[in-house]
Short mmCIF file of C-alpha atoms in Angstrom, two decimals:
data_model
loop_
_atom_site.label_atom_id
_atom_site.label_comp_id
_atom_site.label_asym_id
_atom_site.label_seq_id
_atom_site.Cartn_x
_atom_site.Cartn_y
_atom_site.Cartn_z
CA MET A 1 90.13 87.63 85.20
CA ALA A 2 89.73 89.30 88.59
CA VAL A 3 93.53 88.79 89.13
CA VAL A 4 94.42 90.99 86.13
CA GLN A 5 91.84 93.63 87.35
CA ARG A 6 93.48 93.62 90.79
CA ALA A 7 97.25 93.41 89.68
CA GLY A 8 97.28 97.15 89.10
CA ALA A 9 95.18 98.13 92.13
CA ALA A 10 97.89 97.90 94.83
CA PRO A 11 100.52 99.78 92.92
CA LEU A 12 98.35 102.52 91.77
CA TRP A 13 96.93 102.97 95.33
CA TRP A 14 100.48 103.02 96.94
CA LEU A 15 101.89 105.29 94.31
CA GLY A 16 98.98 107.56 94.59
CA LEU A 17 99.39 107.92 98.45
CA VAL A 18 102.97 108.59 98.11
CA ALA A 19 102.46 111.06 95.52
CA ALA A 20 99.72 112.73 97.27
CA GLY A 21 101.65 112.94 100.44
CA ALA A 22 104.64 114.27 98.58
CA GLY A 23 102.53 116.62 96.66
CA LEU A 24 101.61 118.47 99.83
CA ILE A 25 105.03 119.68 100.19
CA PRO A 26 105.00 122.51 97.42
CA GLU A 27 102.41 125.33 98.07
CA GLY A 28 101.37 125.01 94.23
CA LEU A 29 99.58 127.63 92.26
CA THR A 30 96.11 127.02 93.84
CA GLY A 31 97.19 126.43 97.45
CA ARG A 32 97.10 123.14 99.29
CA ARG A 33 93.46 123.53 100.32
CA ILE A 34 92.11 123.89 96.77
CA GLY A 35 94.79 120.98 95.74
CA VAL A 36 93.32 118.67 98.28
CA LEU A 37 89.73 119.37 97.49
CA VAL A 38 90.05 118.83 93.78
CA GLY A 39 92.06 115.75 94.57
CA LEU A 40 89.28 114.42 96.58
CA LEU A 41 87.05 115.17 93.71
CA PHE A 42 89.33 113.35 91.34
CA PHE A 43 89.50 110.41 93.79
CA LEU A 44 85.83 109.89 94.06
CA VAL A 45 85.26 110.25 90.30
CA ALA A 46 87.95 107.85 89.44
CA ALA A 47 86.88 105.35 92.18
CA VAL A 48 83.22 105.45 90.58
CA VAL A 49 84.06 105.69 86.87
CA VAL A 50 86.77 103.06 86.71
CA PRO A 51 84.58 100.08 87.97
CA LEU A 52 81.97 100.96 85.43
CA VAL A 53 84.14 100.95 82.42
CA ARG A 54 83.56 98.06 80.06
CA GLY A 55 81.05 96.65 82.58
CA GLY A 56 78.74 95.44 79.88
CA ARG A 57 81.63 93.70 78.03
CA ALA A 58 82.43 91.91 81.26
CA ALA A 59 78.84 90.69 81.87
CA ALA A 60 78.46 89.65 78.23
CA LEU A 61 81.76 87.58 78.45
CA ALA A 62 81.00 86.16 81.73
CA GLY A 63 77.51 85.15 80.50
CA GLU A 64 79.08 83.27 77.48
CA ALA A 65 81.89 81.59 79.51
CA GLU A 66 82.54 78.02 78.85
CA ARG A 67 83.94 75.29 81.08
CA ALA A 68 87.65 74.99 80.74
CA ALA A 69 89.04 71.64 79.46
CA ARG A 70 91.31 69.47 81.27
CA SER A 71 93.94 70.04 78.73
CA ASP A 72 93.78 73.87 79.46
CA ILE A 73 96.75 75.25 81.42
CA LEU A 74 95.90 77.92 84.08
CA GLN A 75 98.73 80.59 84.80
CA ALA A 76 99.25 80.97 88.45
CA ARG A 77 98.17 84.12 90.10
CA SER A 78 101.71 85.13 91.07
CA VAL A 79 102.84 84.88 87.54
CA THR A 80 99.87 87.01 86.10
CA VAL A 81 100.45 89.67 88.70
CA ARG A 82 104.28 89.76 88.13
CA ASN A 83 103.75 89.88 84.14
CA TRP A 84 101.14 92.78 84.54
CA ARG A 85 103.60 94.69 86.89
CA ARG A 86 106.60 94.33 84.70
CA GLY A 87 104.65 94.90 81.48
CA HIS A 88 103.16 98.19 82.98
CA ALA A 89 106.10 99.45 85.23
CA TRP A 90 107.03 102.27 82.53
CA TRP A 91 103.37 103.50 82.70
CA LEU A 92 103.33 103.22 86.47
CA ALA A 93 106.54 105.13 86.66
CA LEU A 94 105.19 107.82 84.02
CA ALA A 95 101.82 108.21 86.04
CA PHE A 96 103.84 108.60 89.39
CA ALA A 97 106.00 111.26 87.69
CA ALA A 98 102.92 112.99 86.27
CA ALA A 99 101.33 113.09 89.72
CA LEU A 100 104.42 114.42 91.45
CA GLY A 101 104.91 117.09 88.71
CA SER A 102 101.32 118.22 88.97
CA ALA A 103 101.58 119.11 92.58
CA PHE A 104 103.15 122.32 91.57
CA ALA A 105 99.91 123.37 90.13
CA LEU A 106 97.37 121.54 92.24
CA PRO A 107 99.09 120.01 95.39
CA ALA A 108 98.08 116.30 96.13
CA ALA A 109 95.57 116.09 93.36
CA GLY A 110 97.44 113.89 90.77
CA GLY A 111 98.30 111.39 93.60
CA MET A 112 94.68 111.21 94.78
CA LEU A 113 93.60 110.58 91.13
CA LEU A 114 96.00 107.58 90.99
CA ALA A 115 94.88 106.31 94.41
CA GLY A 116 91.28 106.62 93.21
CA TRP A 117 92.21 104.56 90.07
CA GLY A 118 93.70 101.87 92.03
CA THR A 119 90.61 101.85 94.30
CA GLY A 120 88.28 101.72 91.17
CA LEU A 121 90.29 98.63 89.96
CA TRP A 122 90.06 97.00 93.23
CA LEU A 123 86.35 97.53 93.25
CA ARG A 124 85.97 96.11 89.84
CA ALA A 125 87.84 93.11 90.99
CA ARG A 126 85.35 92.66 93.88
CA ARG A 127 82.49 92.96 91.61
CA THR A 128 83.80 90.18 89.37
CA GLY A 129 84.39 88.31 92.71
CA ARG A 130 80.75 88.73 93.53
CA VAL A 131 79.84 87.29 90.09
CA GLU A 132 82.27 84.41 90.60
CA GLU A 133 80.86 83.74 94.09
CA ALA A 134 77.16 83.74 92.98
CA ARG A 135 77.99 81.46 90.07
CA GLU A 136 80.45 79.38 92.12
CA VAL A 137 83.02 79.52 89.41
CA LEU A 138 86.29 81.29 88.67
CA LEU A 139 86.45 83.20 85.39
CA TRP A 140 89.74 83.00 83.48
CA THR A 141 91.15 84.72 80.70
CA ALA A 142 93.42 82.84 78.27
CA ALA A 143 97.19 84.03 79.09
CA ASP A 144 97.77 84.35 75.31
CA ALA A 145 94.72 86.66 74.94
CA LEU A 146 96.43 89.03 77.57
CA GLY A 147 99.55 89.47 75.57
CA ARG A 148 102.79 90.85 76.53
CA GLY A 149 102.78 92.62 79.93
CA ALA A 150 99.27 90.67 80.94
CA GLY A 151 97.31 93.22 79.06
CA ASP A 152 93.62 93.76 79.57
CA PRO A 153 91.35 90.95 80.33
CA LEU A 154 88.32 92.81 78.65
CA GLY A 155 90.39 94.10 75.70
CA ALA A 156 89.95 93.36 72.02
CA LYS A 157 92.10 90.16 72.04
CA ALA A 158 90.00 88.55 74.94
CA THR A 159 86.99 87.07 72.99
CA ARG A 160 85.80 84.62 75.47
CA LEU A 161 86.14 83.47 79.14
CA TRP A 162 86.58 80.10 80.58
CA THR A 163 85.34 78.98 84.05
CA THR A 164 86.59 76.41 86.55
CA GLY A 165 85.41 75.38 90.02
CA THR A 166 86.41 77.75 92.72
CA GLU A 167 89.10 75.46 94.03
CA ALA A 168 91.05 75.42 90.75
CA GLY A 169 94.44 77.45 90.75
CA ASP A 170 95.59 79.57 93.67
CA ALA A 171 93.29 82.45 93.24
CA ALA A 172 90.25 83.13 95.16
CA PRO A 173 87.02 84.65 93.89
CA GLY A 174 87.88 88.27 93.27
CA GLY A 175 91.38 87.79 92.44
CA GLY A 176 92.77 87.65 95.97
CA ARG A 177 95.13 84.88 97.24
CA ARG A 178 93.68 81.64 98.26
CA ARG A 179 93.95 81.21 102.16
#
């Protein structure tokens, strides 16, 4: 589950940084100073709100998680990340274009919002990782529940989670790569 949460964090963070940097070039309608201050506010709000979204649903699903059977097939971390990024490529491109376009009104603000969104997703994955470490399990969402493009691990199609030991698969608690 944390792998899917974390899959969008890096592209959103990097696209946000690039858009914020490029967004400093035009003076904008409000000026660079106001744009950066508003962008900082957007960054902080997104970084706080995104981890809280669906937090109750995540806790409920994690509380009801069942042990995966030996016959269950776990999808590799790299496959999940690749599917998510391919499935959301157009949305990422559209968000990047919107962040660049918004620089003509509020310089850097749109890019900082994207970076805050990526930070929020990373923080959400870290919170899931702390739950996994405390319970000494990994939480998994069925790949077919994610749907095309790897979807949302807490969406309507995801009705339950499975657990495995922390050594199963190639993901570490929190969705990172196993070292």
